[in-house]
Each structure stands twice: as C-alpha cells, then as structure tokens.
Amino acid sequence: MALTLPPEFSTPLSWPDQPGNGLRTSQGITRVLRIMLALALALWFLLPLVPLVLWAFADRWSFPAVLPQAWGWEGARAALAQGAIPAFGHSLLLGLLVSAIATPLGVLAARALAYHRVLFAPAVNVMLFAPLALPAFVAALGLNVLLLRLHVPPFAGVVLLLTVYALPYTSYVMRVAYGAHDLAVEEEARLLGASPWQVMWRVQLPLLAPALARAAFLAFLVGWSDYVITVLVGGGTIVTVPLLVAGAAAGTGNDATVALLSAAALLPPLVLLLGVGLLGRRPSGKPTAKSMNGNLP
Amino acid sequence: MIPGVSVEGLSKSFPGTRTPVLDNVNLTVEAGTCTALLGPSGAGKSTLLRAISGLETPDVGRVLVGGQDMAEVLPERRGMAMVQQRPLLFPHLNVLDNIAFAGTVRGVPKKAARADAAAFLELVQLEGFGRRPVTALSGGQAQRVAIARALAARPAVLLLDEPFSALDPELRAAMHELLAQLRRSVNPTVLLVTHDRSEAAAVAEKIALFSGGRMLQHDSVERMYSRPATLETSRLMGGANEIPGIVRDGYHHSVLGVLQLPGDTRQPPGPGVLLVRQESIEVGARNGIGILATVTGLRTLGPRRQISLDVAGALMLAEVPWGRALAPGDAVALSIPTSVLAVVAAPETARTFPDVGEEPQITGQGRNALASIEN
C-alpha cells in the first residue's frame, strides 16, 4: 500500500566543521583576533625549535654570529657515538610498555568506578590520583630500597613505577570516556543478537577507541620522557634519551649533540599524536562529502 | 512460527525503593498480536519490557515465549528486538551497517547482510540513505532506521518502548501507519509501551493498563474504554463521570434516575458506581427526550468542547462537537445509550490511586437525592 512519509530533505544538514555552519564562523574583529591568536600560538610552539634545529647541524657557532659559521654532521656523529640508537630503543620500549600496562589498568579502574558500586569510591579516586601529588623523586628514593630488597630487576622496577605514574592519566581519560558512553547502546546490541564479546569488539571498543588512543598516548609520554625514576631505580643501567640528553647537556661543547637529540626526541610523540588525531575521528560516524552527496536523489 | 508471550507472577524491586516496581504481573499476549502497555510514568511498564527482553532479571515469576521459559535464555538468544524512545543507533556505523548489525553478528557475510539491510531500509521508506552517517539523520529518520534495524534481526517479538513519543504528531501518525504496515508484512508479536491512550488505541488491539507496578486490566481497546473493571481503570482511561447509586435487577438507581444496564454487567446487586464516558453522552435540546441537566461551564478541547453539567446534583462532563450554541445556565437533555454504561464497585472497595479524591463529585442536592434512593 502507498504510504507517504515526510522525506525531510528540506532540513539543511551541516556539521560544525562543515563550511557554512553558523556555529563556528566568526566575523569582523573576532575573526581577526582569532587568526592572530592562532598565528601567535604557532609561533610560540615553533620559535624554540628554530635554534634547536640550527644548533643540531652547526659544527661551529660562536658569539656574536647570527647563524652558525660551519655546518656539518658533527653533532649527529657524537650522538651516535654516545649510544643514541640504543637510548632511543630503550625510551621507545619503556614508553610502549608503560602504555601497554597502564592503559588496560586505567580502563579497568575507570569501568569499575563508572559502572559498578565501588566501596569507598572517593578514596579509590584519590588513590588513583595520588601519584600526581607525590613527587617522583620521593617515590623513587623510597621504593628503590624495597625493589632492591625484593630483587626486582632494575628495568622491571622502572616500568612498574612509571606505570603507577601513568595510571592517573589513563584512568582519568577513560573515566571521562565511560561517563559519556551510553550503556543503552550496548543493550541494544545485545538484543540485536550480539554476545557480550561481540558487544565489546563491535560496539564498545570502536566507540571508546578515541579515548583509548588518548590514554595510551599520555601513558607513552610518561615512559618516554621520564628522567628521575629511570636514573634512581634504573641505577644508570638503563640509558634512555632523557638520560643521554641530560648527560650531554651537563658537559661542555656538546651543544650540537644536545640539540640534535632533543629535536629527534620530539619526533616519536609527534608521530603518535598525529596517529591519535586520526584515530580520534570516529570511524565512519563522520560524514564525508561523498557519503553526503552520493545518496541524495 | 510466531510465538506468543506470557508473563507469570512477575515481581521486581530495585534496591532503595520501598514499593516494588512490578508487583505480581500476569499477562498473556497472543502470537502475532499487538498489546499496548499503558500507564502513567513510573507504572513499571518499561521495567516489564526490560524483564521480558532479559535485560532485567525478575525477582519472582517467569517470562514464557512460545511456552518456553526464558529464565536461562540470554537476551541475545530470545529472538526479540527493542526500539526505544531514543533511536540508540551505533554512532560509529553508517545507516546501512546499523541495519546490517544483527546479520553480521550472526555470521551472515557482510555483503549479504547489507543487501538484506537495504531491503529493510526500503521498507521504512529511506532508500538511498544507506551510506549516510547516523549523525546526518533527523529524529524521525533515525527512529525509522532504528525500526528497520530491529526488524532486520527477524524478531519473533518486537518490543517498543515509547518509540514515537519524541516525534511530532504528524510524524507520529505516519509511524503508526508504518507500524501497521510492517505488522502486515512481518507480523511479529508486538508489545508497545506508551503513556498515550490515543496511541495505544491507534496501534494495538489490546491494552494492558498499569499503575504502581500492578496490572489493572488487560482487555480489547474498546472494552478498556467501555467496560473498565474498576474506578481506577476508568480514571486512568480518562473516564470523567462517576455516579454513585444502587444496582438492582439489572438497573442502576441514582440521581440520574433508573438506567437499564447492559446485559454483560457483572456488578452484583448493591451499591455501585455508574461510569459513563464523556464522549458517549449526547447533549440535546431541553424539549427532547432524556435526562435533564443544566450547563455549568464550557471548555475548548481543540475540535471539541467539554461541557460541565449539573444533573440533579451530580456533576458530569460531556464532550460534544462544535455547532450548537451553548452557554452556562442553558437547560439541556442528555441521551445516554445503554451500551455505554458500566458499573463498578463503590470507591471504598475499589483500589484507587492516592492523588485523586475517592468520593465522586456530587453536590448537596445530589447527595440528598442519593440518600432517598438508598432508603
């Protein structure tokens, strides 16, 4: 039988990031200020990198010269000679391990706090945040003795302590994500025939992926950039990039090496950040020009 | 083979609440029919639907589908699908993949599941929307996708939890028609939760009325209006006129006079409250035959008017179409067909809900008239 439902094509559809959406357009002085602020922020982030990059390839650069007097690979050669490659390997391994352990733990803690009746939930929340309040120096000095007595290998000790320091970030990010997550959508999936595992893989995980990526990135940064715990608990056996940079910076005449290592240390987090940014976009929840135009009759 | 749904002695309480959300509910919905679970907010309708679907475990009682006890059956294996007030579409999937979800989780190859989904998309009149993200749908479109997604799961039992209450009246009417059409082509057993009497009447064959966790009455739509079993049912179904009196030999004696009761009246002789739907009263000129009354007030109800009447001391309401000029003070004659009369037990024995005064409205004059009948 014939049935006419309102097709509703007259409703204009646009997303905040689409051209023409009135919510995000600024006009007049606001627009000028917005652009100027963006440029100032870009400058703020990029300016410190300019001398860093110049120094990295300067074999000789003495005052009062504005630019290096001699360009070359001396800094790179020195960095390699001091063990830059193993140090990068250690840092990467530390970052990935901390991320791999702290992210699932954060997920479990957040899920428990969001969905289950946790005894003394406020106290648990404070405990999860406590590492942020406790200086790493204090924790490392205090626990180092314990770890030594328990014969915990230095590398395992470092990973263990850094994981504790990453937990506030991962649990917080996931807590916020679970707070916004709608369990009714999961129930709907169950009734449509999905088993609990299928609900997890096909509904929960894709919906929480952006938050998971953010949490994992923050945990990686904790492992990647740590100095104090690696030095104190690692006892000098684990040389990571921050340790190498600090060591080189403490000496004289190593400006090129320090600059090169510091600049290079920015790359892995930057690559990950871009990855997180891409993952942060919901898989096909976002409209594309093709999906919008391709189906309009 | 479409199964029916039965609920036996189902009770459910939530921690922290004093009264049970569902209190010994018994309900049978025949295969392929649609029953509306009607009642005010907090009556337990949605909880009952969730208990039937398996999302909520009853404290006591059983849910049977096709005669089989569902206690040990997981929600995903009950052959049910639910559409709720919010569409609850999966935001990470496009329209077509949302509808194909039930197929893909059952192991149907993606291509086949999508082809199947496209057919259901057509059924809800959204051809060509398949590749759209669900964020690009209007409320009505999203709800239609949700219905298509539920139907694509081939449910034997379709559970609808106020699925149209967020839509505008025009779209809601279109969705009611769509549901009727889908029932003709797919024919699942449908349970529809609603707090809207007219929606229940428009969509379902039967109404199960709920209040305070109890099921008050389960009957055909027509009988729910014309033969309420209790005063509470009558009030929840919107009935306005309650005339106390005495039942004697198939007649009701009250200030309205002696009115013959329909043959199916079960009320035993003795005190009984006569119920007359306000829509069933015909208001005519005084010179006509009928019960004499005086107009005491007028209220506009869109296409109709509500007239307050004083009938020998009893206060009554009648709904009449526009046309006749009426003003307060006018003397009129009421004509009430025998078939629309119903009698229920007097308020002291009927279970009434607390917000409403138990005594039917009656003036001093009416009370005196009533006293003379009782003596």
GROMACS .gro file of N, CA, C and O in nm, chain B residues 207-243:
model
  148
  504ILE      N    1  -0.509  -0.351   2.526
  504ILE     CA    2  -0.438  -0.262   2.616
  504ILE      C    3  -0.423  -0.332   2.750
  504ILE      O    4  -0.518  -0.391   2.801
  505ALA      N    5  -0.301  -0.329   2.804
  505ALA     CA    6  -0.279  -0.375   2.941
  505ALA      C    7  -0.248  -0.249   3.021
  505ALA      O    8  -0.149  -0.182   2.996
  506LEU      N    9  -0.335  -0.219   3.117
  506LEU     CA   10  -0.322  -0.094   3.192
  506LEU      C   11  -0.243  -0.117   3.320
  506LEU      O   12  -0.273  -0.210   3.396
  507PHE      N   13  -0.144  -0.033   3.343
  507PHE     CA   14  -0.058  -0.048   3.461
  507PHE      C   15  -0.066   0.076   3.548
  507PHE      O   16  -0.080   0.188   3.499
  508SER      N   17  -0.053   0.051   3.678
  508SER     CA   18  -0.042   0.162   3.772
  508SER      C   19   0.030   0.111   3.895
  508SER      O   20  -0.004   0.005   3.948
  509GLY      N   21   0.130   0.185   3.939
  509GLY     CA   22   0.203   0.148   4.060
  509GLY      C   23   0.256   0.007   4.060
  509GLY      O   24   0.260  -0.059   4.164
  510GLY      N   25   0.299  -0.043   3.945
  510GLY     CA   26   0.360  -0.175   3.937
  510GLY      C   27   0.260  -0.289   3.922
  510GLY      O   28   0.299  -0.403   3.906
  511ARG      N   29   0.129  -0.256   3.930
  511ARG     CA   30   0.029  -0.360   3.916
  511ARG      C   31  -0.038  -0.350   3.780
  511ARG      O   32  -0.054  -0.241   3.726
  512MET      N   33  -0.079  -0.464   3.725
  512MET     CA   34  -0.157  -0.459   3.603
  512MET      C   35  -0.304  -0.455   3.644
  512MET      O   36  -0.352  -0.544   3.713
  513LEU      N   37  -0.373  -0.349   3.603
  513LEU     CA   38  -0.511  -0.331   3.647
  513LEU      C   39  -0.608  -0.409   3.560
  513LEU      O   40  -0.703  -0.468   3.610
  514GLN      N   41  -0.585  -0.407   3.431
  514GLN     CA   42  -0.680  -0.472   3.340
  514GLN      C   43  -0.611  -0.494   3.207
  514GLN      O   44  -0.530  -0.411   3.163
  515HIS      N   45  -0.643  -0.604   3.142
  515HIS     CA   46  -0.591  -0.635   3.009
  515HIS      C   47  -0.709  -0.675   2.923
  515HIS      O   48  -0.773  -0.778   2.947
  516ASP      N   49  -0.741  -0.592   2.827
  516ASP     CA   50  -0.863  -0.615   2.752
  516ASP      C   51  -0.851  -0.549   2.615
  516ASP      O   52  -0.754  -0.478   2.587
  517SER      N   53  -0.953  -0.571   2.531
  517SER     CA   54  -0.951  -0.507   2.399
  517SER      C   55  -0.964  -0.357   2.418
  517SER      O   56  -1.012  -0.310   2.522
  518VAL      N   57  -0.919  -0.281   2.319
  518VAL     CA   58  -0.919  -0.136   2.330
  518VAL      C   59  -1.061  -0.087   2.361
  518VAL      O   60  -1.083  -0.006   2.451
  519GLU      N   61  -1.157  -0.141   2.288
  519GLU     CA   62  -1.295  -0.094   2.305
  519GLU      C   63  -1.345  -0.122   2.447
  519GLU      O   64  -1.403  -0.035   2.511
  520ARG      N   65  -1.318  -0.240   2.496
  520ARG     CA   66  -1.366  -0.276   2.630
  520ARG      C   67  -1.292  -0.198   2.740
  520ARG      O   68  -1.348  -0.172   2.845
  521MET      N   69  -1.165  -0.163   2.714
  521MET     CA   70  -1.092  -0.085   2.813
  521MET      C   71  -1.163   0.049   2.835
  521MET      O   72  -1.164   0.102   2.945
  522TYR      N   73  -1.220   0.103   2.728
  522TYR     CA   74  -1.291   0.230   2.740
  522TYR      C   75  -1.432   0.210   2.793
  522TYR      O   76  -1.480   0.283   2.877
  523SER      N   77  -1.501   0.106   2.739
  523SER     CA   78  -1.643   0.094   2.770
  523SER      C   79  -1.672   0.007   2.892
  523SER      O   80  -1.778   0.018   2.951
  524ARG      N   81  -1.582  -0.082   2.927
  524ARG     CA   82  -1.608  -0.172   3.039
  524ARG      C   83  -1.491  -0.175   3.138
  524ARG      O   84  -1.430  -0.279   3.162
  525PRO      N   85  -1.453  -0.059   3.193
  525PRO     CA   86  -1.344  -0.063   3.292
  525PRO      C   87  -1.387  -0.147   3.412
  525PRO      O   88  -1.504  -0.145   3.451
  526ALA      N   89  -1.293  -0.223   3.467
  526ALA     CA   90  -1.327  -0.316   3.575
  526ALA      C   91  -1.331  -0.245   3.710
  526ALA      O   92  -1.397  -0.291   3.801
  527THR      N   93  -1.255  -0.137   3.720
  527THR     CA   94  -1.253  -0.065   3.848
  527THR      C   95  -1.258   0.085   3.821
  527THR      O   96  -1.237   0.131   3.708
  528LEU      N   97  -1.281   0.157   3.928
  528LEU     CA   98  -1.282   0.302   3.919
  528LEU      C   99  -1.146   0.355   3.875
  528LEU      O  100  -1.136   0.450   3.796
  529GLU      N  101  -1.039   0.290   3.924
  529GLU     CA  102  -0.904   0.334   3.890
  529GLU      C  103  -0.879   0.318   3.741
  529GLU      O  104  -0.823   0.407   3.676
  530THR      N  105  -0.922   0.203   3.686
  530THR     CA  106  -0.906   0.182   3.542
  530THR      C  107  -0.980   0.290   3.464
  530THR      O  108  -0.925   0.351   3.371
  531SER      N  109  -1.103   0.316   3.507
  531SER     CA  110  -1.183   0.416   3.438
  531SER      C  111  -1.113   0.551   3.439
  531SER      O  112  -1.107   0.620   3.338
  532ARG      N  113  -1.061   0.590   3.555
  532ARG     CA  114  -0.994   0.720   3.565
  532ARG      C  115  -0.869   0.725   3.479
  532ARG      O  116  -0.841   0.824   3.413
  533LEU      N  117  -0.790   0.616   3.482
  533LEU     CA  118  -0.667   0.614   3.402
  533LEU      C  119  -0.698   0.613   3.253
  533LEU      O  120  -0.618   0.659   3.172
  534MET      N  121  -0.814   0.560   3.217
  534MET     CA  122  -0.853   0.561   3.076
  534MET      C  123  -0.920   0.694   3.040
  534MET      O  124  -0.969   0.710   2.929
  535GLY      N  125  -0.922   0.785   3.134
  535GLY     CA  126  -0.972   0.919   3.104
  535GLY      C  127  -1.119   0.939   3.130
  535GLY      O  128  -1.175   1.044   3.098
  536GLY      N  129  -1.186   0.838   3.190
  536GLY     CA  130  -1.329   0.849   3.219
  536GLY      C  131  -1.353   0.955   3.325
  536GLY      O  132  -1.281   0.962   3.424
  537ALA      N  133  -1.455   1.041   3.303
  537ALA     CA  134  -1.475   1.154   3.392
  537ALA      C  135  -1.601   1.142   3.477
  537ALA      O  136  -1.612   1.207   3.580
  538ASN      N  137  -1.696   1.059   3.435
  538ASN     CA  138  -1.825   1.060   3.504
  538ASN      C  139  -1.845   0.938   3.591
  538ASN      O  140  -1.843   0.824   3.544
  539GLU      N  141  -1.863   0.964   3.721
  539GLU     CA  142  -1.883   0.856   3.818
  539GLU      C  143  -2.005   0.892   3.900
  539GLU      O  144  -2.004   0.989   3.974
  540ILE      N  145  -2.110   0.813   3.885
  540ILE     CA  146  -2.235   0.843   3.955
  540ILE      C  147  -2.263   0.732   4.054
  540ILE      O  148  -2.293   0.618   4.015
   0.00000   0.00000   0.00000
